[in-house]
Coordinates of C-alpha atoms and ligand atoms in Angstrom, one line a residue:
M1 CA 51.4 48.3 99.4
A2 CA 53.3 46.3 96.7
E3 CA 52.8 47.7 93.2
K4 CA 49.7 46.4 91.5
L5 CA 49.4 45.5 87.9
I6 CA 46.0 46.4 86.5
L7 CA 45.5 44.2 83.4
D8 CA 44.2 46.8 81.0
G9 CA 41.8 45.0 78.6
A10 CA 40.9 48.1 76.7
R11 CA 44.6 48.6 75.8
V12 CA 45.1 44.9 74.8
A13 CA 41.8 45.0 72.7
N14 CA 42.9 48.2 70.9
E15 CA 46.2 46.7 70.0
L16 CA 44.6 43.6 68.7
K17 CA 42.1 45.6 66.7
E18 CA 44.8 47.7 65.1
Q19 CA 46.5 44.5 63.9
L20 CA 43.2 43.4 62.5
R21 CA 42.6 46.6 60.6
T22 CA 45.6 45.9 58.3
R23 CA 44.3 42.4 57.6
V24 CA 40.7 43.7 56.9
D25 CA 42.2 46.2 54.5
A26 CA 44.2 43.5 52.7
L27 CA 41.0 41.4 52.4
S28 CA 39.2 44.4 51.0
G29 CA 41.9 44.7 48.3
I30 CA 40.9 41.2 47.0
G31 CA 37.1 41.9 47.3
I32 CA 36.4 40.1 50.6
T33 CA 34.6 41.8 53.5
P34 CA 34.7 39.7 56.6
C35 CA 31.1 39.1 57.9
L36 CA 29.9 38.1 61.3
A37 CA 26.2 37.0 61.6
T38 CA 24.8 37.4 65.0
I39 CA 21.6 35.7 66.0
L40 CA 19.6 37.0 68.8
V41 CA 16.4 35.2 69.9
G42 CA 14.0 37.1 72.0
D43 CA 14.4 40.5 73.6
D44 CA 16.6 40.0 76.7
P45 CA 18.0 43.5 77.3
A46 CA 21.5 42.3 78.3
S47 CA 21.7 40.1 75.2
E48 CA 20.6 42.9 73.0
T49 CA 23.3 45.1 74.5
Y50 CA 26.0 42.4 73.9
V51 CA 24.9 41.9 70.3
R52 CA 24.8 45.7 69.7
M53 CA 28.3 46.1 71.2
K54 CA 29.6 43.3 69.0
G55 CA 28.0 44.8 65.9
N56 CA 29.4 48.2 66.6
A57 CA 32.9 46.8 67.1
C58 CA 32.6 45.0 63.7
K59 CA 31.5 48.2 61.9
R60 CA 34.4 50.2 63.4
L61 CA 36.8 47.8 61.8
G62 CA 35.1 47.4 58.4
I63 CA 33.7 44.0 59.2
T64 CA 30.1 43.4 58.1
S65 CA 27.7 42.7 61.0
R66 CA 24.6 40.8 59.8
R67 CA 22.1 41.0 62.7
I68 CA 19.4 38.4 62.7
H69 CA 16.7 39.1 65.4
L70 CA 14.3 36.2 65.9
D71 CA 11.0 36.1 67.7
R72 CA 11.2 34.6 71.2
S73 CA 8.6 32.0 70.3
I74 CA 10.7 30.4 67.5
S75 CA 11.2 26.6 67.6
T76 CA 14.5 24.8 67.7
E77 CA 13.8 23.6 64.1
E78 CA 13.2 27.1 62.8
L79 CA 16.3 28.4 64.5
I80 CA 18.4 25.5 63.0
N81 CA 17.0 26.3 59.6
V82 CA 18.2 29.9 60.0
I83 CA 21.7 28.6 61.0
S84 CA 21.8 26.2 58.1
Q85 CA 21.1 29.0 55.7
L86 CA 24.0 31.0 57.2
N87 CA 26.2 28.0 57.0
E88 CA 25.5 27.9 53.2
D89 CA 25.9 31.6 52.6
P90 CA 29.4 32.3 51.2
L91 CA 29.3 35.9 52.3
V92 CA 29.1 34.9 56.0
H93 CA 32.3 33.9 57.7
G94 CA 31.4 33.7 61.3
I95 CA 28.1 32.8 63.2
L96 CA 27.4 33.8 66.7
L97 CA 24.3 32.6 68.5
Q98 CA 23.8 34.8 71.5
H99 CA 23.4 32.8 74.7
P100 CA 21.0 32.3 76.5
V101 CA 18.1 31.4 74.2
P102 CA 14.5 31.0 75.4
H103 CA 13.8 27.8 77.3
Q104 CA 11.8 26.0 74.6
I105 CA 14.8 25.9 72.4
D106 CA 17.4 23.1 72.6
E107 CA 20.4 25.4 72.8
R108 CA 22.9 22.5 72.4
A109 CA 21.2 21.3 69.2
A110 CA 21.3 24.9 67.9
F111 CA 25.0 25.4 68.7
E112 CA 25.8 22.0 67.1
A113 CA 24.1 23.2 63.9
I114 CA 26.8 25.8 63.4
S115 CA 29.4 24.8 60.8
I116 CA 32.8 24.2 62.4
H117 CA 34.2 26.5 59.7
K118 CA 32.0 29.4 61.0
D119 CA 32.1 28.5 64.7
V120 CA 34.0 31.6 65.7
D121 CA 33.0 31.3 69.4
G122 CA 34.0 27.7 69.8
V123 CA 30.5 26.6 70.9
T124 CA 30.3 23.3 69.0
A125 CA 31.3 20.0 70.5
L126 CA 34.0 19.6 67.8
G127 CA 35.3 23.1 68.4
F128 CA 35.4 22.4 72.1
A129 CA 37.3 19.1 71.5
Q130 CA 39.8 20.7 69.2
N131 CA 40.4 23.3 71.9
A132 CA 40.9 20.5 74.4
F133 CA 43.5 19.0 72.2
G134 CA 45.1 22.4 71.8
Y135 CA 44.6 23.0 68.1
A136 CA 41.3 24.8 67.7
D137 CA 41.1 27.4 65.0
Y138 CA 38.5 29.3 67.1
P139 CA 38.6 28.7 70.8
S140 CA 35.8 30.3 72.8
C141 CA 36.3 34.0 72.8
T142 CA 36.3 34.7 76.6
P143 CA 38.8 31.9 77.4
A144 CA 41.0 33.1 74.5
A145 CA 40.8 36.6 75.9
I146 CA 41.9 35.5 79.3
M147 CA 44.9 33.7 77.8
A148 CA 45.7 36.8 75.7
L149 CA 45.7 39.0 78.8
L150 CA 48.1 36.6 80.6
D151 CA 50.4 36.5 77.6
Y152 CA 50.3 40.3 76.9
Y153 CA 51.5 41.0 80.4
R154 CA 53.9 38.0 80.3
I155 CA 52.4 36.4 83.3
P156 CA 53.9 32.9 83.7
I157 CA 51.5 30.0 83.4
E158 CA 53.7 26.9 83.3
G159 CA 54.0 25.2 86.7
K160 CA 51.5 27.6 88.3
H161 CA 48.4 26.5 90.1
A162 CA 45.3 28.0 88.4
V163 CA 41.9 27.8 90.1
V164 CA 39.0 28.4 87.8
I165 CA 35.6 29.0 89.4
G166 CA 32.9 28.0 87.0
R167 CA 32.7 25.1 84.5
S168 CA 30.3 26.3 81.8
P169 CA 31.1 24.9 78.3
I170 CA 31.9 28.3 76.9
L171 CA 34.0 29.6 79.7
G172 CA 35.1 27.7 82.8
K173 CA 35.8 24.3 81.1
P174 CA 37.6 25.6 78.0
V175 CA 39.7 28.1 80.0
S176 CA 40.6 25.2 82.3
L177 CA 41.8 23.2 79.4
M178 CA 43.7 26.1 77.8
L179 CA 45.6 26.6 81.1
L180 CA 46.2 22.9 81.4
N181 CA 47.6 22.9 77.8
R182 CA 50.0 25.6 78.9
N183 CA 51.2 23.4 81.7
A184 CA 49.4 25.0 84.6
T185 CA 48.1 22.7 87.3
V186 CA 44.4 23.4 87.2
T187 CA 41.6 23.0 89.7
T188 CA 38.1 23.7 88.3
C189 CA 35.5 24.6 90.9
H190 CA 31.7 24.7 90.6
S191 CA 28.5 25.0 92.7
K192 CA 29.1 21.7 94.4
T193 CA 32.6 22.5 95.4
T194 CA 32.5 22.3 99.2
N195 CA 35.7 24.2 100.2
L196 CA 35.9 26.9 97.7
A197 CA 37.7 29.5 99.8
D198 CA 40.4 26.9 100.6
M199 CA 40.8 26.1 96.9
V200 CA 41.1 29.7 96.0
K201 CA 43.8 30.2 98.7
L202 CA 46.0 27.7 96.8
A203 CA 45.9 29.6 93.5
D204 CA 48.6 31.5 91.8
I205 CA 46.1 32.4 89.1
V206 CA 42.4 32.8 89.8
V207 CA 39.8 32.8 87.0
A208 CA 36.3 33.9 88.1
A209 CA 33.6 32.7 85.8
V210 CA 30.6 32.3 88.2
G211 CA 28.0 34.8 87.2
K212 CA 27.5 36.1 90.7
P213 CA 28.4 39.7 91.5
K214 CA 31.4 40.3 93.8
F215 CA 31.5 36.6 94.7
I216 CA 35.2 36.1 95.0
Q217 CA 36.4 37.6 98.3
G218 CA 39.7 39.3 99.0
E219 CA 40.3 37.2 102.1
W220 CA 40.2 34.0 100.0
L221 CA 43.3 35.1 97.9
R222 CA 46.8 34.1 98.5
P223 CA 48.9 37.3 98.6
G224 CA 50.3 38.0 95.1
A225 CA 47.7 36.0 93.2
V226 CA 46.8 37.0 89.7
V227 CA 43.0 37.5 89.3
L228 CA 41.1 37.4 86.0
D229 CA 37.5 38.3 86.3
A230 CA 35.4 37.1 83.4
G231 CA 32.1 38.1 85.2
Y232 CA 29.9 40.8 83.9
N233 CA 26.8 41.5 86.0
A234 CA 24.2 44.2 86.2
G235 CA 25.7 47.5 87.3
N236 CA 29.0 46.9 85.6
V237 CA 30.2 44.6 88.3
G238 CA 32.4 41.5 88.0
D239 CA 32.4 38.2 89.8
V240 CA 35.2 39.4 92.0
D241 CA 35.0 41.8 94.9
Y242 CA 37.5 44.1 93.1
E243 CA 38.4 46.5 95.9
A244 CA 39.1 43.7 98.4
C245 CA 40.9 41.5 95.9
L246 CA 43.0 44.5 94.7
L247 CA 44.6 44.6 98.1
K248 CA 45.9 41.0 97.9
A249 CA 46.5 40.5 94.2
S250 CA 49.7 41.2 92.3
A251 CA 47.7 41.6 89.1
I252 CA 43.9 42.0 88.4
T253 CA 41.5 42.7 85.6
P254 CA 39.0 45.5 86.3
V255 CA 35.3 45.4 85.3
P256 CA 34.5 47.0 82.9
A257 CA 37.6 47.3 80.6
G258 CA 39.1 44.0 81.6
V259 CA 38.2 40.6 80.0
G260 CA 35.1 42.0 78.1
P261 CA 36.8 44.2 75.4
V262 CA 39.4 41.5 74.7
T263 CA 36.6 39.0 74.3
I264 CA 35.1 41.2 71.6
A265 CA 38.5 41.6 69.9
M266 CA 38.9 37.8 69.9
L267 CA 35.5 37.5 68.1
L268 CA 36.6 40.0 65.5
K269 CA 39.9 38.2 65.1
H270 CA 38.3 34.8 64.6
T271 CA 35.9 36.3 62.0
V272 CA 38.9 37.8 60.1
D273 CA 40.8 34.4 60.4
A274 CA 37.7 32.7 58.9
A275 CA 37.5 35.2 56.1
E276 CA 41.2 34.7 55.3
K277 CA 40.7 31.0 55.2
T278 CA 38.0 31.4 52.5
A279 CA 40.3 33.6 50.5
K280 CA 42.9 30.8 50.4
H281 CA 40.4 28.3 48.9
Ligands
NAP1 P1 27.1 29.9 83.7 O1 26.9 29.1 82.5 O2 25.9 30.3 84.5 O3 28.1 29.1 84.7 C1 28.4 29.5 85.9 C2 29.3 28.6 86.6 O4 29.5 29.0 87.9 C3 28.7 27.1 86.7 O5 29.7 26.2 86.4 C4 28.3 27.0 88.2 O6 28.5 25.7 88.7 C5 29.3 27.9 88.8 N1 28.8 28.4 90.1 C6 27.6 28.9 90.4 N2 27.5 29.2 91.7 C7 28.6 28.8 92.3 C8 29.1 28.8 93.6 N3 28.3 29.3 94.6 N4 30.3 28.4 93.8 C9 31.1 27.9 92.8 N5 30.7 27.9 91.5 C10 29.5 28.3 91.3 O7 27.9 31.3 83.4 P2 28.9 31.6 82.2 O8 28.2 31.7 80.9 O9 30.1 30.7 82.3 O10 29.3 33.1 82.7 C11 30.0 33.3 83.9 C12 30.2 34.8 84.1 O11 31.0 35.3 83.0 C13 29.0 35.6 84.0 O12 29.1 36.8 84.9 C14 28.9 36.1 82.6 O13 28.2 37.3 82.5 C15 30.3 36.3 82.3 N6 30.7 36.3 80.9 C16 31.5 37.2 80.5 C17 31.9 37.3 79.2 C18 32.8 38.4 78.8 O14 32.9 38.7 77.6 N7 33.5 39.0 79.8 C19 31.5 36.3 78.3 C20 30.7 35.2 78.7 C21 30.3 35.2 80.1 P3 27.6 24.5 88.2 O15 28.2 24.0 86.9 O16 27.7 23.5 89.3 O17 26.2 25.0 88.0

């Protein structure tokens, strides 16, 4: 079997966080503590876990994590009021509204209420557009993590055919645009794609962002493909059938310890970036 490269997200995340530690210390020296506000609406256990993990990662680095936990019956207007207060709060540098929110809430309207200066997960239309043009301050964290993993392991992107499975506004679409901006030829697949296996067979780089456990099959892969699994499903399983894809891939992210930890490191990085910007003003 040819040698496999396991793309070690924990290692990449730790290196990123070490670099951030110095920057957090420097900010502390001028009296600024980066602060990420996380808003959780309702009591979805998976969302609670994500928010807790993000909060713990902040604390370990000396970033303030301000947790706002709102009742699941809150209205869109009430949620937007909370976001507006955080926009105005000079001590808050980044705002993260945990997705998904309960059905009665207009999630898009709530995302759009986040100030572009605090949109550290690239969820606003303006943040998305800036990413599409290639100059976003804060591209969505999971797409940014995928690009960081490719770059860390010096995996060529230019001229390669990337097939992204998934087109959500926070993952599939922005990562497709980021790959395109780096001169990959990009195919974005979704639930209405009729010949998915044939599409994946053409890929040098496969990005799985589907939300279905073990969905991407090993037999769909071209030998030597690079596989990035953004999926995170119950039971610590990704969107890729890891064991089967490992046999065909030249490089692959595991789940856990692949894309996930780098996503959190990106969120911390964007929060520190935002805090540094306020220091300059
Ligand atoms: P999402 O909003 O549910 O989007 C899923 C996408 O997959 C949609 O575009 C959907 O197509 C497509 N899809 C669904 N079934 C398909 C099928 N049979 N064939 C082809 N495409 C199909 O999910 P998301 O928020 O992007 O998240 C995707 C995955 O990433 C989840 O496992 C999530 O837990 C994970 N995630 C991980 C991180 C991390 O830090 N690692 C962060 C965010 C999300 P349509 O558009 O046609 O419906």
